[in-house]
Amino acid sequence: MRALVLIEPNSAYTKRAIQFFVQNYEDFKGIKDISTGMLALIEYDFHKYSDIIKKLGNNLRKRISEKEYTKSVLTHPWTFTFLSLQALTYVFGNNDKSVRKHVKWLKENQDPDGSWKNHAYLTANAILGLIVIGEGPKISREICEQKESLFLQEIEMKKSTIVSTIPFSGKIEIKEKIKEMISDTTNRIWICSRFITEFWTDIINLKRDNARIDIRVITIPKKEANKNYRGDGKKFIEPAFDSLQKTLKGNFKEAPVLHARCIITDDAVLISSADLTVEQLEKEFNLGIYTRDPEIVRKSVMLFEELW
């Protein structure tokens, strides 16, 4: 199961293996099986299965009684030197009592020549176990903190945010997010919107102030927009359409079958139910998702280019 998680995390076989283990984990009694199952769940989706992982970890702690520990180590030393050490360290940290017991036993049973039982396989696994809990070459705390900072930045970057328009509470998050995206863009802003009566002057000014920005707009034909628009913003359809078409030239396109609403900038995408109109951005309930996840942005760009 762990091999599947590492090699094919998204395959149907992996999902079935994970599902089977999650449904039957209480039937697994061996320390090797518990450790392997914990590691597989940690590597597959720690947050989703954290309760089961911690339950297995506590079970593993209890099973490492002095008698069982000594007996099992003599029979299957690699189980303790790597798998269980790794599993317990990942969940409870390297100062956990059970982890320290592992480490103490390993150090006490190391032979004078540095090996364990003069056996390459056992020695290799013992070393791997010690490396997991930090018994080996070190790097500075500053470097660790810097790596952690970069990792947290990446997590933050990939977070998706729900934005909404809720008229009765005055919430206009979609409009505010669009304004932010337009003002922050430096290289690209691509827009899909059936109707455009808001932000059209901002788009025109952005193009005039910085001609190198790649601005593209896809919308429905003007005649269709005039026919189907409902609301006071209808008076802006023609001036917005004509001005954008004149400014963007070949980068302004009509698509009669357009129904999608999205805005793609340098490293972000907003996908929502709202067109760029005062009605949908201020007076109607609408919902959207904003994300900077590189993979979602990449796929959104591909879909936009396909439509383009």
PDB file of N, CA and C in Angstrom, residues 54-123:
ATOM      1  N   LYS A  54      -3.411   9.041  14.530  1.00  0.00           N
ATOM      2  CA  LYS A  54      -3.083   9.214  15.954  1.00  0.00           C
ATOM      3  C   LYS A  54      -3.549   8.017  16.781  1.00  0.00           C
ATOM      4  N   LYS A  55      -4.699   7.458  16.402  1.00  0.00           N
ATOM      5  CA  LYS A  55      -5.199   6.272  17.102  1.00  0.00           C
ATOM      6  C   LYS A  55      -4.242   5.100  16.902  1.00  0.00           C
ATOM      7  N   LEU A  56      -3.767   4.925  15.676  1.00  0.00           N
ATOM      8  CA  LEU A  56      -2.796   3.870  15.395  1.00  0.00           C
ATOM      9  C   LEU A  56      -1.495   4.124  16.142  1.00  0.00           C
ATOM     10  N   GLY A  57      -1.097   5.387  16.204  1.00  0.00           N
ATOM     11  CA  GLY A  57       0.129   5.741  16.919  1.00  0.00           C
ATOM     12  C   GLY A  57       0.048   5.401  18.396  1.00  0.00           C
ATOM     13  N   ASN A  58      -1.078   5.699  19.005  1.00  0.00           N
ATOM     14  CA  ASN A  58      -1.257   5.369  20.419  1.00  0.00           C
ATOM     15  C   ASN A  58      -1.276   3.858  20.637  1.00  0.00           C
ATOM     16  N   ASN A  59      -1.871   3.144  19.671  1.00  0.00           N
ATOM     17  CA  ASN A  59      -1.873   1.682  19.735  1.00  0.00           C
ATOM     18  C   ASN A  59      -0.448   1.150  19.641  1.00  0.00           C
ATOM     19  N   LEU A  60       0.336   1.739  18.749  1.00  0.00           N
ATOM     20  CA  LEU A  60       1.729   1.327  18.579  1.00  0.00           C
ATOM     21  C   LEU A  60       2.523   1.580  19.857  1.00  0.00           C
ATOM     22  N   ARG A  61       2.286   2.706  20.488  1.00  0.00           N
ATOM     23  CA  ARG A  61       2.947   3.013  21.759  1.00  0.00           C
ATOM     24  C   ARG A  61       2.667   1.925  22.804  1.00  0.00           C
ATOM     25  N   LYS A  62       1.388   1.553  22.909  1.00  0.00           N
ATOM     26  CA  LYS A  62       0.988   0.572  23.924  1.00  0.00           C
ATOM     27  C   LYS A  62       1.605  -0.795  23.660  1.00  0.00           C
ATOM     28  N   ARG A  63       1.737  -1.127  22.374  1.00  0.00           N
ATOM     29  CA  ARG A  63       2.245  -2.455  22.016  1.00  0.00           C
ATOM     30  C   ARG A  63       3.736  -2.581  22.279  1.00  0.00           C
ATOM     31  N   ILE A  64       4.389  -1.441  22.421  1.00  0.00           N
ATOM     32  CA  ILE A  64       5.827  -1.499  22.675  1.00  0.00           C
ATOM     33  C   ILE A  64       6.065  -1.578  24.187  1.00  0.00           C
ATOM     34  N   SER A  65       5.545  -2.628  24.776  1.00  0.00           N
ATOM     35  CA  SER A  65       5.858  -2.917  26.174  1.00  0.00           C
ATOM     36  C   SER A  65       7.260  -3.518  26.212  1.00  0.00           C
ATOM     37  N   GLU A  66       7.889  -3.512  27.359  1.00  0.00           N
ATOM     38  CA  GLU A  66       9.278  -3.967  27.454  1.00  0.00           C
ATOM     39  C   GLU A  66       9.446  -5.395  26.956  1.00  0.00           C
ATOM     40  N   LYS A  67       8.505  -6.268  27.338  1.00  0.00           N
ATOM     41  CA  LYS A  67       8.603  -7.671  26.958  1.00  0.00           C
ATOM     42  C   LYS A  67       8.416  -7.845  25.459  1.00  0.00           C
ATOM     43  N   GLU A  68       7.345  -7.262  24.942  1.00  0.00           N
ATOM     44  CA  GLU A  68       7.049  -7.419  23.515  1.00  0.00           C
ATOM     45  C   GLU A  68       8.102  -6.718  22.677  1.00  0.00           C
ATOM     46  N   TYR A  69       8.557  -5.580  23.179  1.00  0.00           N
ATOM     47  CA  TYR A  69       9.561  -4.798  22.463  1.00  0.00           C
ATOM     48  C   TYR A  69      10.826  -5.621  22.241  1.00  0.00           C
ATOM     49  N   THR A  70      11.357  -6.188  23.335  1.00  0.00           N
ATOM     50  CA  THR A  70      12.598  -6.953  23.250  1.00  0.00           C
ATOM     51  C   THR A  70      12.427  -8.173  22.350  1.00  0.00           C
ATOM     52  N   LYS A  71      11.307  -8.865  22.522  1.00  0.00           N
ATOM     53  CA  LYS A  71      11.053 -10.067  21.727  1.00  0.00           C
ATOM     54  C   LYS A  71      10.944  -9.733  20.243  1.00  0.00           C
ATOM     55  N   SER A  72      10.211  -8.682  19.931  1.00  0.00           N
ATOM     56  CA  SER A  72       9.996  -8.326  18.529  1.00  0.00           C
ATOM     57  C   SER A  72      11.269  -7.816  17.882  1.00  0.00           C
ATOM     58  N   VAL A  73      12.048  -7.053  18.639  1.00  0.00           N
ATOM     59  CA  VAL A  73      13.285  -6.517  18.083  1.00  0.00           C
ATOM     60  C   VAL A  73      14.243  -7.630  17.710  1.00  0.00           C
ATOM     61  N   LEU A  74      14.331  -8.628  18.574  1.00  0.00           N
ATOM     62  CA  LEU A  74      15.237  -9.737  18.291  1.00  0.00           C
ATOM     63  C   LEU A  74      14.789 -10.525  17.070  1.00  0.00           C
ATOM     64  N   THR A  75      13.469 -10.536  16.822  1.00  0.00           N
ATOM     65  CA  THR A  75      12.932 -11.288  15.688  1.00  0.00           C
ATOM     66  C   THR A  75      12.924 -10.460  14.408  1.00  0.00           C
ATOM     67  N   HIS A  76      12.450  -9.229  14.519  1.00  0.00           N
ATOM     68  CA  HIS A  76      12.328  -8.353  13.350  1.00  0.00           C
ATOM     69  C   HIS A  76      12.909  -6.970  13.663  1.00  0.00           C
ATOM     70  N   PRO A  77      14.231  -6.853  13.829  1.00  0.00           N
ATOM     71  CA  PRO A  77      14.813  -5.577  14.246  1.00  0.00           C
ATOM     72  C   PRO A  77      14.535  -4.430  13.289  1.00  0.00           C
ATOM     73  N   TRP A  78      14.412  -4.718  12.011  1.00  0.00           N
ATOM     74  CA  TRP A  78      14.203  -3.634  11.058  1.00  0.00           C
ATOM     75  C   TRP A  78      12.875  -2.940  11.280  1.00  0.00           C
ATOM     76  N   THR A  79      11.864  -3.673  11.822  1.00  0.00           N
ATOM     77  CA  THR A  79      10.563  -3.064  12.112  1.00  0.00           C
ATOM     78  C   THR A  79      10.727  -1.874  13.042  1.00  0.00           C
ATOM     79  N   PHE A  80      11.611  -2.035  14.023  1.00  0.00           N
ATOM     80  CA  PHE A  80      11.787  -0.983  15.023  1.00  0.00           C
ATOM     81  C   PHE A  80      12.799   0.064  14.590  1.00  0.00           C
ATOM     82  N   THR A  81      13.808  -0.369  13.884  1.00  0.00           N
ATOM     83  CA  THR A  81      14.854   0.579  13.529  1.00  0.00           C
ATOM     84  C   THR A  81      14.429   1.580  12.475  1.00  0.00           C
ATOM     85  N   PHE A  82      13.421   1.278  11.722  1.00  0.00           N
ATOM     86  CA  PHE A  82      13.034   2.238  10.690  1.00  0.00           C
ATOM     87  C   PHE A  82      11.542   2.515  10.665  1.00  0.00           C
ATOM     88  N   LEU A  83      10.727   1.502  10.389  1.00  0.00           N
ATOM     89  CA  LEU A  83       9.299   1.742  10.183  1.00  0.00           C
ATOM     90  C   LEU A  83       8.608   2.345  11.404  1.00  0.00           C
ATOM     91  N   SER A  84       8.743   1.685  12.563  1.00  0.00           N
ATOM     92  CA  SER A  84       8.039   2.203  13.740  1.00  0.00           C
ATOM     93  C   SER A  84       8.652   3.500  14.238  1.00  0.00           C
ATOM     94  N   LEU A  85       9.982   3.614  14.143  1.00  0.00           N
ATOM     95  CA  LEU A  85      10.629   4.876  14.514  1.00  0.00           C
ATOM     96  C   LEU A  85      10.122   6.015  13.638  1.00  0.00           C
ATOM     97  N   GLN A  86      10.058   5.760  12.357  1.00  0.00           N
ATOM     98  CA  GLN A  86       9.600   6.771  11.413  1.00  0.00           C
ATOM     99  C   GLN A  86       8.154   7.156  11.692  1.00  0.00           C
ATOM    100  N   ALA A  87       7.299   6.157  11.878  1.00  0.00           N
ATOM    101  CA  ALA A  87       5.878   6.428  12.103  1.00  0.00           C
ATOM    102  C   ALA A  87       5.659   7.226  13.386  1.00  0.00           C
ATOM    103  N   LEU A  88       6.277   6.797  14.478  1.00  0.00           N
ATOM    104  CA  LEU A  88       6.092   7.483  15.757  1.00  0.00           C
ATOM    105  C   LEU A  88       6.683   8.888  15.740  1.00  0.00           C
ATOM    106  N   THR A  89       7.833   9.046  15.090  1.00  0.00           N
ATOM    107  CA  THR A  89       8.468  10.366  15.031  1.00  0.00           C
ATOM    108  C   THR A  89       7.620  11.345  14.238  1.00  0.00           C
ATOM    109  N   TYR A  90       7.073  10.890  13.110  1.00  0.00           N
ATOM    110  CA  TYR A  90       6.248  11.771  12.286  1.00  0.00           C
ATOM    111  C   TYR A  90       5.011  12.262  13.038  1.00  0.00           C
ATOM    112  N   VAL A  91       4.454  11.402  13.897  1.00  0.00           N
ATOM    113  CA  VAL A  91       3.199  11.748  14.569  1.00  0.00           C
ATOM    114  C   VAL A  91       3.426  12.453  15.903  1.00  0.00           C
ATOM    115  N   PHE A  92       4.392  11.949  16.697  1.00  0.00           N
ATOM    116  CA  PHE A  92       4.549  12.463  18.062  1.00  0.00           C
ATOM    117  C   PHE A  92       5.839  13.255  18.290  1.00  0.00           C
ATOM    118  N   GLY A  93       6.730  13.280  17.298  1.00  0.00           N
ATOM    119  CA  GLY A  93       7.971  14.031  17.457  1.00  0.00           C
ATOM    120  C   GLY A  93       9.095  13.175  18.009  1.00  0.00           C
ATOM    121  N   ASN A  94      10.336  13.664  17.865  1.00  0.00           N
ATOM    122  CA  ASN A  94      11.487  12.832  18.240  1.00  0.00           C
ATOM    123  C   ASN A  94      11.781  12.807  19.734  1.00  0.00           C
ATOM    124  N   ASN A  95      11.008  13.542  20.541  1.00  0.00           N
ATOM    125  CA  ASN A  95      11.188  13.488  21.993  1.00  0.00           C
ATOM    126  C   ASN A  95      10.149  12.606  22.681  1.00  0.00           C
ATOM    127  N   ASP A  96       9.309  11.956  21.895  1.00  0.00           N
ATOM    128  CA  ASP A  96       8.301  11.060  22.458  1.00  0.00           C
ATOM    129  C   ASP A  96       8.980   9.908  23.211  1.00  0.00           C
ATOM    130  N   LYS A  97       8.369   9.473  24.328  1.00  0.00           N
ATOM    131  CA  LYS A  97       8.955   8.436  25.175  1.00  0.00           C
ATOM    132  C   LYS A  97       9.209   7.144  24.398  1.00  0.00           C
ATOM    133  N   SER A  98       8.264   6.756  23.559  1.00  0.00           N
ATOM    134  CA  SER A  98       8.439   5.528  22.776  1.00  0.00           C
ATOM    135  C   SER A  98       9.581   5.662  21.782  1.00  0.00           C
ATOM    136  N   VAL A  99       9.704   6.833  21.193  1.00  0.00           N
ATOM    137  CA  VAL A  99      10.798   7.082  20.246  1.00  0.00           C
ATOM    138  C   VAL A  99      12.137   7.006  20.964  1.00  0.00           C
ATOM    139  N   ARG A 100      12.231   7.627  22.138  1.00  0.00           N
ATOM    140  CA  ARG A 100      13.489   7.614  22.883  1.00  0.00           C
ATOM    141  C   ARG A 100      13.854   6.184  23.303  1.00  0.00           C
ATOM    142  N   LYS A 101      12.817   5.361  23.566  1.00  0.00           N
ATOM    143  CA  LYS A 101      13.068   3.960  23.921  1.00  0.00           C
ATOM    144  C   LYS A 101      13.717   3.236  22.742  1.00  0.00           C
ATOM    145  N   HIS A 102      13.211   3.486  21.546  1.00  0.00           N
ATOM    146  CA  HIS A 102      13.815   2.911  20.338  1.00  0.00           C
ATOM    147  C   HIS A 102      15.285   3.311  20.244  1.00  0.00           C
ATOM    148  N   VAL A 103      15.518   4.591  20.388  1.00  0.00           N
ATOM    149  CA  VAL A 103      16.869   5.129  20.216  1.00  0.00           C
ATOM    150  C   VAL A 103      17.822   4.540  21.260  1.00  0.00           C
ATOM    151  N   LYS A 104      17.360   4.480  22.493  1.00  0.00           N
ATOM    152  CA  LYS A 104      18.184   3.930  23.568  1.00  0.00           C
ATOM    153  C   LYS A 104      18.571   2.487  23.267  1.00  0.00           C
ATOM    154  N   TRP A 105      17.578   1.692  22.836  1.00  0.00           N
ATOM    155  CA  TRP A 105      17.859   0.290  22.533  1.00  0.00           C
ATOM    156  C   TRP A 105      18.871   0.173  21.397  1.00  0.00           C
ATOM    157  N   LEU A 106      18.697   0.989  20.361  1.00  0.00           N
ATOM    158  CA  LEU A 106      19.616   0.935  19.224  1.00  0.00           C
ATOM    159  C   LEU A 106      21.042   1.241  19.654  1.00  0.00           C
ATOM    160  N   LYS A 107      21.203   2.286  20.439  1.00  0.00           N
ATOM    161  CA  LYS A 107      22.545   2.684  20.862  1.00  0.00           C
ATOM    162  C   LYS A 107      23.185   1.635  21.772  1.00  0.00           C
ATOM    163  N   GLU A 108      22.378   1.047  22.650  1.00  0.00           N
ATOM    164  CA  GLU A 108      22.907   0.046  23.580  1.00  0.00           C
ATOM    165  C   GLU A 108      23.311  -1.240  22.872  1.00  0.00           C
ATOM    166  N   ASN A 109      22.696  -1.504  21.725  1.00  0.00           N
ATOM    167  CA  ASN A 109      22.961  -2.766  21.025  1.00  0.00           C
ATOM    168  C   ASN A 109      23.829  -2.608  19.784  1.00  0.00           C
ATOM    169  N   GLN A 110      24.425  -1.453  19.637  1.00  0.00           N
ATOM    170  CA  GLN A 110      25.359  -1.263  18.523  1.00  0.00           C
ATOM    171  C   GLN A 110      26.685  -1.936  18.870  1.00  0.00           C
ATOM    172  N   ASP A 111      27.239  -2.663  17.931  1.00  0.00           N
ATOM    173  CA  ASP A 111      28.503  -3.362  18.158  1.00  0.00           C
ATOM    174  C   ASP A 111      29.673  -2.383  18.157  1.00  0.00           C
ATOM    175  N   PRO A 112      30.800  -2.769  18.757  1.00  0.00           N
ATOM    176  CA  PRO A 112      31.977  -1.882  18.812  1.00  0.00           C
ATOM    177  C   PRO A 112      32.466  -1.428  17.445  1.00  0.00           C
ATOM    178  N   ASP A 113      32.268  -2.276  16.429  1.00  0.00           N
ATOM    179  CA  ASP A 113      32.728  -1.887  15.090  1.00  0.00           C
ATOM    180  C   ASP A 113      31.765  -0.927  14.391  1.00  0.00           C
ATOM    181  N   GLY A 114      30.668  -0.548  15.078  1.00  0.00           N
ATOM    182  CA  GLY A 114      29.713   0.409  14.518  1.00  0.00           C
ATOM    183  C   GLY A 114      28.519  -0.234  13.849  1.00  0.00           C
ATOM    184  N   SER A 115      28.566  -1.538  13.647  1.00  0.00           N
ATOM    185  CA  SER A 115      27.460  -2.223  12.972  1.00  0.00           C
ATOM    186  C   SER A 115      26.448  -2.729  13.990  1.00  0.00           C
ATOM    187  N   TRP A 116      25.393  -3.316  13.482  1.00  0.00           N
ATOM    188  CA  TRP A 116      24.441  -4.044  14.312  1.00  0.00           C
ATOM    189  C   TRP A 116      24.477  -5.500  13.859  1.00  0.00           C
ATOM    190  N   LYS A 117      24.978  -6.363  14.731  1.00  0.00           N
ATOM    191  CA  LYS A 117      25.079  -7.806  14.459  1.00  0.00           C
ATOM    192  C   LYS A 117      25.959  -8.110  13.246  1.00  0.00           C
ATOM    193  N   ASN A 118      26.830  -7.163  12.893  1.00  0.00           N
ATOM    194  CA  ASN A 118      27.704  -7.343  11.727  1.00  0.00           C
ATOM    195  C   ASN A 118      26.902  -7.700  10.479  1.00  0.00           C
ATOM    196  N   HIS A 119      25.714  -7.085  10.376  1.00  0.00           N
ATOM    197  CA  HIS A 119      24.769  -7.413   9.305  1.00  0.00           C
ATOM    198  C   HIS A 119      24.454  -6.125   8.540  1.00  0.00           C
ATOM    199  N   ALA A 120      24.737  -6.120   7.247  1.00  0.00           N
ATOM    200  CA  ALA A 120      24.574  -4.896   6.453  1.00  0.00           C
ATOM    201  C   ALA A 120      23.125  -4.417   6.422  1.00  0.00           C
ATOM    202  N   TYR A 121      22.189  -5.357   6.285  1.00  0.00           N
ATOM    203  CA  TYR A 121      20.770  -4.986   6.190  1.00  0.00           C
ATOM    204  C   TYR A 121      20.271  -4.372   7.491  1.00  0.00           C
ATOM    205  N   LEU A 122      20.600  -5.023   8.621  1.00  0.00           N
ATOM    206  CA  LEU A 122      20.176  -4.502   9.921  1.00  0.00           C
ATOM    207  C   LEU A 122      20.844  -3.167  10.210  1.00  0.00           C
ATOM    208  N   THR A 123      22.113  -3.057   9.873  1.00  0.00           N
ATOM    209  CA  THR A 123      22.854  -1.819  10.118  1.00  0.00           C
ATOM    210  C   THR A 123      22.279  -0.670   9.302  1.00  0.00           C
TER     211      THR A 123
END
